[in-house]
Short mmCIF file of C-alpha atoms and ligand atoms in Angstrom, two decimals:
data_model
loop_
_atom_site.label_atom_id
_atom_site.label_comp_id
_atom_site.label_asym_id
_atom_site.label_seq_id
_atom_site.Cartn_x
_atom_site.Cartn_y
_atom_site.Cartn_z
CA UNK A 205 -30.28 78.40 -21.94
CA UNK A 206 -34.14 76.89 -21.83
CA UNK A 207 -34.23 72.74 -22.46
CA UNK A 208 -37.31 71.42 -23.49
CA UNK A 209 -37.47 67.95 -23.03
CA UNK A 210 -41.83 67.46 -22.87
CA UNK A 211 -41.86 66.02 -26.39
CA UNK A 212 -39.44 65.14 -29.87
CA UNK A 213 -42.34 67.49 -31.67
CA UNK A 214 -40.69 70.21 -30.11
CA UNK A 215 -37.51 70.46 -32.95
CA UNK A 216 -37.44 72.82 -35.16
CA UNK A 217 -35.73 72.22 -38.66
CA UNK A 218 -32.11 72.40 -38.85
CA UNK A 219 -30.47 74.81 -42.37
CA UNK A 220 -30.02 72.04 -43.61
CA UNK A 221 -33.95 70.73 -43.99
CA UNK A 222 -34.46 74.87 -43.89
CA UNK A 223 -32.87 75.09 -47.14
CA UNK A 224 -34.03 71.43 -49.12
CA UNK A 225 -37.46 73.06 -47.91
CA UNK A 226 -36.54 76.50 -49.68
CA UNK A 227 -35.21 74.46 -52.32
CA UNK A 228 -38.42 71.80 -52.72
CA UNK A 229 -39.91 71.57 -56.66
CA UNK A 230 -43.61 72.02 -55.88
CA UNK A 231 -47.12 71.74 -57.72
CA UNK A 232 -50.77 71.20 -56.43
CA UNK A 233 -50.88 67.67 -54.99
CA UNK A 234 -55.20 68.12 -55.15
CA UNK A 235 -53.96 67.19 -58.63
CA UNK A 236 -51.20 65.11 -57.80
CA UNK A 237 -48.44 67.63 -59.29
CA UNK A 238 -46.42 68.21 -56.48
CA UNK A 239 -43.24 66.90 -57.30
CA UNK A 240 -41.81 66.96 -54.19
CA UNK A 241 -44.56 64.92 -52.34
CA UNK A 242 -44.82 62.20 -55.14
CA UNK A 243 -40.88 61.90 -54.62
CA UNK A 244 -41.74 61.49 -50.68
CA UNK A 245 -44.65 59.05 -51.47
CA UNK A 246 -42.38 57.08 -53.66
CA UNK A 247 -39.58 56.74 -51.47
CA UNK A 248 -41.49 55.70 -48.55
CA UNK A 249 -42.76 52.55 -49.69
CA UNK A 250 -39.92 51.94 -51.42
CA UNK A 251 -38.46 52.02 -48.32
CA UNK A 252 -41.27 49.50 -46.55
CA UNK A 253 -41.28 47.42 -49.73
CA UNK A 254 -45.21 48.87 -50.21
CA UNK A 255 -47.24 49.58 -53.28
CA UNK A 256 -48.02 53.38 -52.56
CA UNK A 257 -47.53 55.69 -49.74
CA UNK A 258 -49.15 58.97 -49.30
CA UNK A 259 -48.44 62.15 -47.29
CA UNK A 260 -50.48 63.54 -43.97
CA UNK A 261 -51.16 66.90 -42.21
CA UNK A 262 -50.68 64.81 -39.40
CA UNK A 263 -50.28 61.00 -38.20
CA UNK A 264 -53.84 61.61 -36.51
CA UNK A 265 -54.85 61.78 -39.50
CA UNK A 266 -53.16 59.34 -41.28
CA UNK A 267 -54.69 56.74 -38.48
CA UNK A 268 -58.01 58.07 -38.83
CA UNK A 269 -57.44 56.61 -42.32
CA UNK A 270 -56.18 53.97 -41.83
CA UNK A 271 -59.19 52.67 -39.21
CA UNK A 272 -62.10 54.24 -41.42
CA UNK A 273 -59.47 51.63 -44.74
CA UNK A 274 -60.42 48.54 -42.25
CA UNK A 275 -63.38 48.98 -40.47
CA UNK A 276 -67.12 49.97 -40.79
CA UNK A 277 -69.54 51.87 -38.71
CA UNK A 278 -70.81 49.21 -35.37
CA UNK A 279 -67.20 47.21 -35.87
CA UNK A 280 -64.69 46.97 -33.25
CA UNK A 281 -61.20 47.99 -33.56
CA UNK A 282 -58.80 45.56 -30.78
CA UNK A 283 -55.98 47.62 -29.41
CA UNK A 284 -54.28 48.50 -25.50
CA UNK A 285 -55.55 50.91 -23.22
CA UNK A 286 -52.68 53.09 -23.79
CA UNK A 287 -52.62 53.21 -27.75
CA UNK A 288 -52.46 56.45 -29.00
CA UNK A 289 -55.14 56.52 -31.03
CA UNK A 290 -57.61 55.39 -28.19
CA UNK A 291 -56.20 57.99 -25.45
CA UNK A 292 -55.15 60.58 -27.93
CA UNK A 293 -57.00 61.29 -31.16
CA UNK A 294 -60.13 62.67 -29.79
CA UNK A 295 -62.11 60.39 -29.69
CA UNK A 296 -61.74 59.95 -33.78
CA UNK A 297 -62.10 56.08 -34.06
CA UNK A 298 -65.94 56.57 -33.11
CA UNK A 299 -66.10 60.28 -34.36
CA UNK A 300 -64.51 59.18 -37.13
CA UNK A 301 -65.64 55.24 -38.51
CA UNK A 302 -68.46 55.20 -36.59
CA UNK A 303 -66.25 52.25 -34.41
CA UNK A 304 -65.68 51.36 -30.70
CA UNK A 305 -62.85 50.13 -29.29
CA UNK A 306 -62.04 46.38 -27.13
CA UNK A 307 -59.28 47.27 -24.99
CA UNK A 308 -56.39 44.81 -24.39
CA UNK A 309 -54.51 45.23 -20.69
CA UNK A 310 -51.18 44.59 -22.04
CA UNK A 311 -47.49 45.56 -20.70
CA UNK A 312 -45.80 49.15 -21.48
CA UNK A 313 -48.86 49.30 -24.21
CA UNK A 314 -48.11 46.23 -25.98
CA UNK A 315 -49.61 42.63 -25.69
CA UNK A 316 -49.30 39.13 -26.92
CA UNK A 317 -50.76 36.61 -29.28
CA UNK A 318 -53.06 34.89 -27.38
CA UNK A 319 -54.70 38.12 -26.07
CA UNK A 320 -55.52 39.77 -29.15
CA UNK A 321 -56.85 35.82 -29.89
CA UNK A 322 -58.76 36.37 -27.24
CA UNK A 323 -60.30 39.78 -27.99
CA UNK A 324 -61.79 38.69 -30.83
CA UNK A 325 -65.83 38.81 -31.03
CA UNK A 326 -66.52 35.84 -32.62
CA UNK A 327 -68.35 36.83 -35.98
CA UNK A 328 -71.05 34.75 -36.37
CA UNK A 329 -72.73 36.20 -32.71
CA UNK A 330 -74.09 39.14 -34.22
CA UNK A 331 -75.03 40.25 -30.79
CA UNK A 332 -71.41 41.81 -30.44
CA UNK A 333 -69.25 44.72 -32.94
CA UNK A 334 -68.11 42.62 -35.61
CA UNK A 335 -63.90 42.73 -34.62
CA UNK A 336 -62.14 44.31 -37.69
CA UNK A 337 -59.28 46.03 -37.27
CA UNK A 338 -55.79 44.83 -34.95
CA UNK A 339 -54.21 47.58 -34.24
CA UNK A 340 -50.37 47.89 -32.76
CA UNK A 341 -48.16 50.81 -32.05
CA UNK A 342 -44.53 50.77 -31.49
CA UNK A 343 -42.89 52.18 -30.15
CA UNK A 344 -45.43 52.33 -28.10
CA UNK A 345 -45.33 55.50 -26.92
CA UNK A 346 -47.44 55.44 -22.71
CA UNK A 347 -44.77 52.54 -22.94
CA UNK A 348 -42.40 54.71 -22.00
CA UNK A 349 -41.18 54.16 -25.62
CA UNK A 350 -41.19 50.20 -25.80
CA UNK A 351 -40.22 47.97 -28.53
CA UNK A 352 -42.05 45.22 -29.66
CA UNK A 353 -40.73 41.53 -29.38
CA UNK A 354 -40.95 41.49 -33.57
CA UNK A 355 -41.79 37.39 -33.49
CA UNK A 356 -44.40 38.59 -30.99
CA UNK A 357 -45.98 40.80 -33.73
CA UNK A 358 -45.56 37.62 -36.48
CA UNK A 359 -48.01 36.11 -34.38
CA UNK A 360 -50.38 38.70 -33.73
CA UNK A 361 -50.20 38.50 -37.28
CA UNK A 362 -51.19 35.52 -38.30
CA UNK A 363 -54.20 36.19 -35.56
CA UNK A 364 -55.16 38.40 -38.06
CA UNK A 365 -54.78 36.74 -41.19
CA UNK A 366 -56.29 33.48 -40.01
CA UNK A 367 -59.17 35.19 -38.48
CA UNK A 368 -59.14 37.63 -41.57
CA UNK A 369 -59.03 41.08 -39.70
CA UNK A 370 -57.20 43.88 -40.99
CA UNK A 371 -54.19 44.61 -39.09
CA UNK A 372 -52.70 48.42 -39.08
CA UNK A 373 -49.23 50.16 -36.96
CA UNK A 374 -49.18 53.19 -35.61
CA UNK A 375 -45.38 53.69 -36.16
CA UNK A 376 -45.24 56.98 -35.53
CA UNK A 377 -42.37 56.43 -33.43
CA UNK A 378 -41.35 53.57 -35.23
CA UNK A 379 -38.20 55.18 -36.40
CA UNK A 380 -37.03 54.54 -33.14
CA UNK A 381 -38.07 51.34 -32.67
CA UNK A 382 -35.65 50.31 -35.59
CA UNK A 383 -32.52 52.11 -34.56
CA UNK A 384 -32.83 50.48 -30.60
CA UNK A 385 -33.56 47.07 -32.48
CA UNK A 386 -32.17 47.07 -35.80
CA UNK A 387 -35.02 46.24 -37.50
CA UNK A 388 -35.95 47.32 -41.08
CA UNK A 389 -39.01 48.50 -42.44
CA UNK A 390 -39.88 46.26 -45.06
CA UNK A 391 -39.51 43.63 -41.88
CA UNK A 392 -42.66 46.07 -40.96
CA UNK A 393 -44.42 46.21 -44.69
CA UNK A 394 -44.46 42.54 -44.89
CA UNK A 395 -46.53 42.04 -42.38
CA UNK A 396 -49.16 45.10 -42.01
CA UNK A 397 -52.24 45.98 -44.10
CA UNK A 398 -51.44 49.83 -43.45
CA UNK A 399 -48.36 51.30 -41.48
CA UNK A 400 -48.42 55.27 -40.94
CA UNK A 401 -45.26 57.07 -39.10
CA UNK A 402 -44.34 60.46 -38.55
CA UNK A 403 -41.61 62.55 -39.73
CA UNK A 404 -42.12 65.34 -36.75
CA UNK A 405 -40.93 63.23 -33.95
CA UNK A 406 -37.59 62.50 -33.42
CA UNK A 407 -36.90 63.11 -37.90
CA UNK A 408 -37.05 66.50 -36.29
CA UNK A 409 -39.71 67.94 -39.41
CA UNK A 410 -42.21 70.40 -38.68
CA UNK A 411 -44.69 68.29 -40.03
CA UNK A 412 -45.77 65.29 -41.99
CA UNK A 413 -47.13 61.95 -41.65
CA UNK A 414 -47.30 59.13 -44.13
CA UNK A 415 -49.25 55.97 -44.78
CA UNK A 416 -47.93 53.13 -46.95
CA UNK A 417 -50.50 50.58 -47.95
CA UNK A 418 -50.68 48.24 -51.41
CA UNK A 419 -52.01 50.38 -54.39
CA UNK A 420 -55.98 49.74 -53.98
CA UNK A 421 -55.77 50.89 -50.70
CA UNK A 422 -53.98 54.34 -50.91
CA UNK A 423 -56.37 55.43 -53.72
CA UNK A 424 -58.96 54.81 -51.20
CA UNK A 425 -57.52 56.48 -48.65
CA UNK A 426 -56.54 59.20 -51.15
CA UNK A 427 -60.45 60.11 -50.53
CA UNK A 428 -60.54 59.73 -47.16
CA UNK A 429 -58.12 62.54 -46.88
CA UNK A 430 -59.79 64.48 -48.80
CA UNK A 431 -63.08 64.48 -46.74
CA UNK A 432 -61.01 64.41 -43.39
CA UNK A 433 -59.63 68.00 -44.90
CA UNK A 434 -56.30 67.07 -45.59
CA UNK A 435 -55.47 67.61 -48.43
CA UNK A 436 -53.53 70.13 -49.37
CA UNK A 437 -51.89 72.26 -52.14
CA UNK A 438 -48.19 72.75 -52.22
CA UNK A 439 -46.83 70.77 -49.43
CA UNK A 440 -44.03 69.87 -51.67
CA UNK A 441 -42.17 72.25 -48.80
CA UNK A 442 -43.10 70.09 -46.40
CA UNK A 443 -42.58 66.99 -48.08
CA UNK A 444 -38.93 68.06 -48.80
CA UNK A 445 -38.25 68.50 -44.91
CA UNK A 446 -39.66 64.93 -44.80
CA UNK A 447 -36.99 63.94 -47.74
CA UNK A 448 -33.95 65.20 -46.08
CA UNK A 449 -35.42 64.12 -43.15
CA UNK A 450 -35.44 60.22 -43.88
CA UNK A 451 -31.96 60.59 -45.46
CA UNK A 452 -30.43 62.28 -42.39
CA UNK A 453 -31.63 61.98 -39.09
CA UNK A 454 -32.46 58.42 -39.20
CA UNK A 455 -29.44 57.31 -37.74
CA UNK A 456 -28.98 59.95 -35.46
CA UNK A 457 -31.14 58.76 -33.56
CA UNK A 458 -29.45 56.16 -31.63
CA UNK A 459 -27.58 60.14 -29.93
CA UNK A 460 -31.08 60.18 -28.11
CA UNK A 461 -31.79 56.94 -26.89
CA UNK A 462 -28.14 57.01 -25.52
CA UNK A 463 -28.87 60.90 -23.85
CA UNK A 464 -32.48 59.33 -22.63
CA UNK A 465 -30.37 55.77 -20.64
CA UNK A 466 -28.03 58.92 -19.55
CA UNK A 467 -31.19 60.66 -18.00
CA UNK A 468 -32.65 57.09 -16.46
CA UNK A 469 -29.57 56.26 -15.02
CA UNK A 470 -29.40 59.56 -12.90
CA UNK A 471 -32.35 59.80 -11.83
CA UNK A 472 -32.11 56.17 -10.66
CA UNK A 473 -29.46 57.14 -8.43
CA UNK A 474 -31.91 60.01 -6.76
CA UNK A 475 -33.29 59.89 -3.64
CA UNK A 476 -36.31 61.76 -4.77
CA UNK A 477 -37.20 59.52 -7.32
CA UNK A 478 -39.21 56.17 -6.40
CA UNK A 479 -38.92 54.70 -9.87
CA UNK A 480 -37.76 54.71 -13.84
CA UNK A 481 -39.57 52.62 -16.49
CA UNK A 482 -37.00 50.95 -18.43
CA UNK A 483 -36.12 52.60 -20.99
CA UNK A 484 -34.84 51.76 -25.05
CA UNK A 485 -35.94 54.71 -26.60
CA UNK A 486 -35.69 58.19 -26.18
CA UNK A 487 -38.65 58.53 -23.76
CA UNK A 488 -38.55 58.09 -20.33
CA UNK A 489 -41.22 57.28 -17.61
CA UNK A 490 -40.82 58.16 -14.09
CA UNK A 491 -42.02 58.70 -10.45
CA UNK A 492 -41.63 60.95 -7.84
CA UNK A 493 -41.62 59.64 -3.75
CA UNK A 494 -45.31 59.77 -2.78
CA UNK A 495 -44.10 62.51 -0.19
CA UNK A 496 -42.19 64.54 -3.15
CA UNK A 497 -45.42 67.67 -4.47
CA UNK A 498 -45.22 66.88 -8.70
CA UNK A 499 -46.75 70.52 -9.59
CA UNK A 500 -43.40 71.67 -6.81
CA UNK A 501 -40.94 69.77 -8.62
CA UNK A 502 -41.73 70.77 -12.28
CA UNK A 503 -41.96 74.13 -11.38
CA UNK A 504 -38.98 74.53 -9.40
CA UNK A 505 -37.00 72.89 -12.93
CA UNK A 506 -39.11 75.21 -14.82
CA UNK A 507 -37.68 78.16 -12.80
CA UNK A 508 -33.88 76.34 -13.52
CA UNK A 509 -34.94 76.37 -17.34
CA UNK A 510 -36.37 72.79 -18.03
CA UNK A 511 -39.85 72.24 -19.40
CA UNK A 512 -41.09 68.82 -18.53
CA UNK A 513 -44.56 67.45 -18.38
CA UNK A 514 -46.83 65.04 -16.27
CA UNK A 515 -48.69 61.95 -18.14
CA UNK A 516 -50.97 61.97 -14.79
CA UNK A 517 -51.45 59.49 -12.33
CA UNK A 518 -48.58 60.07 -11.32
CA UNK A 519 -46.41 59.42 -14.14
CA UNK A 520 -43.74 62.02 -15.42
CA UNK A 521 -42.58 61.59 -19.04
CA UNK A 522 -38.83 63.33 -20.39
CA UNK A 523 -38.09 63.19 -24.41
CA UNK A 524 -34.58 63.54 -26.16
CA UNK A 525 -34.78 65.06 -29.56
CA UNK A 526 -32.77 66.51 -32.09
CA UNK A 527 -32.84 69.92 -30.42
CA UNK A 528 -31.66 68.26 -27.15
CA UNK A 529 -27.78 69.35 -27.53
CA UNK A 530 -24.45 67.99 -25.88
CA UNK A 531 -24.48 70.46 -24.03
CA UNK A 532 -28.24 70.57 -22.66
CA UNK A 533 -27.42 67.02 -21.81
CA UNK A 534 -25.06 67.63 -19.32
CA UNK A 535 -26.77 71.14 -17.82
CA UNK A 536 -29.43 69.28 -17.45
CA UNK A 537 -27.74 66.01 -15.71
CA UNK A 538 -26.53 68.99 -13.62
CA UNK A 539 -29.10 70.63 -12.46
CA UNK A 540 -31.37 67.50 -12.04
CA UNK A 541 -28.94 66.75 -9.09
CA UNK A 542 -29.63 69.84 -7.86
CA UNK A 543 -33.33 69.79 -7.09
CA UNK A 544 -34.43 68.40 -3.93
C1 PLP B 790 -47.65 61.83 -32.06
C2 PLP B 790 -47.96 60.05 -32.04
C3 PLP B 790 -49.38 60.22 -33.28
C4 PLP B 790 -49.34 61.08 -34.52
O1 PLP B 790 -49.86 62.45 -34.03
P1 PLP B 790 -49.69 63.67 -33.80
O2 PLP B 790 -49.94 64.66 -33.36
O3 PLP B 790 -51.38 63.63 -35.22
O4 PLP B 790 -49.17 64.08 -35.52
C5 PLP B 790 -49.99 58.84 -33.36
N1 PLP B 790 -49.62 57.82 -32.34
C6 PLP B 790 -48.57 58.07 -31.64
C7 PLP B 790 -47.95 56.63 -31.16
C8 PLP B 790 -48.00 59.20 -31.30
O5 PLP B 790 -47.05 59.35 -30.51
#
């Protein structure tokens, strides 16, 4: 039995999900004739109480499309220094949109309304880039799956409105935040102009993300998605997995969160572990004692059937997910206590 805790993207479709995919009604989505995609887009739009939605092959493409919608070349995007759009999308903000990022030195991938306000360049000072978008990430990936305080989001929303800035949410793991905090998609739909959500992380789909916004914005997004090469044909087989996951895999995220917390407790009790970050959802970030060699530690785990990765600068990450079973969990807790 191999135990893969590298990411929640390592899951494979369940038999029931595969059946839903197999049974999908499909058509050519470039002509908007794929019934399964149309159904998924309508479903997600309704969940967020937004006018429209668009299916994407990746979260990166959904985020990059949103950034393109909100900016012109030369503009600046305000985000946290740990943001996925800045660290992990291959420099797409500059490549696709010709925009730069103003990085906020936040806490666990999150920042305050005061920090957002201070990051805005005065629009009449033409020497500096024009601030045009504030982008948040919930849960914050590099922040260890941290969840934003919703009242702070409301305050940042007010800052965005007062300064005529776009407001985007990278909600790749928003489902985890909703379950952890008892929030609803509609709460988020009310505040953000655009929201991207992933189906291929905690929800366990093989592929897929969705962008929600108003009708006019999604109409523009359709062209950008086409330019980026994301116009797909009979992709309804993938959308059917998404619909299945939205109906069956959201509430169970609480189980992933529970397991992550139990892992955190065990790690905290081990002498070789220096520190475990607070755990709110399905991500555990921890640090080894300075005299423990990271590579040797990871190699030892690999030999014992457990796959983990480092995030650099001494950070190690564990992500629980749909394919991490109760049996694997017991085995992992046993094995990790023996690795010294
Ligand atoms: C995974 C992820 C994305 C999208 O990644 P893709 O691999 O392109 O689907 C975006 N934002 C965050 C925070 C993520 O964790």
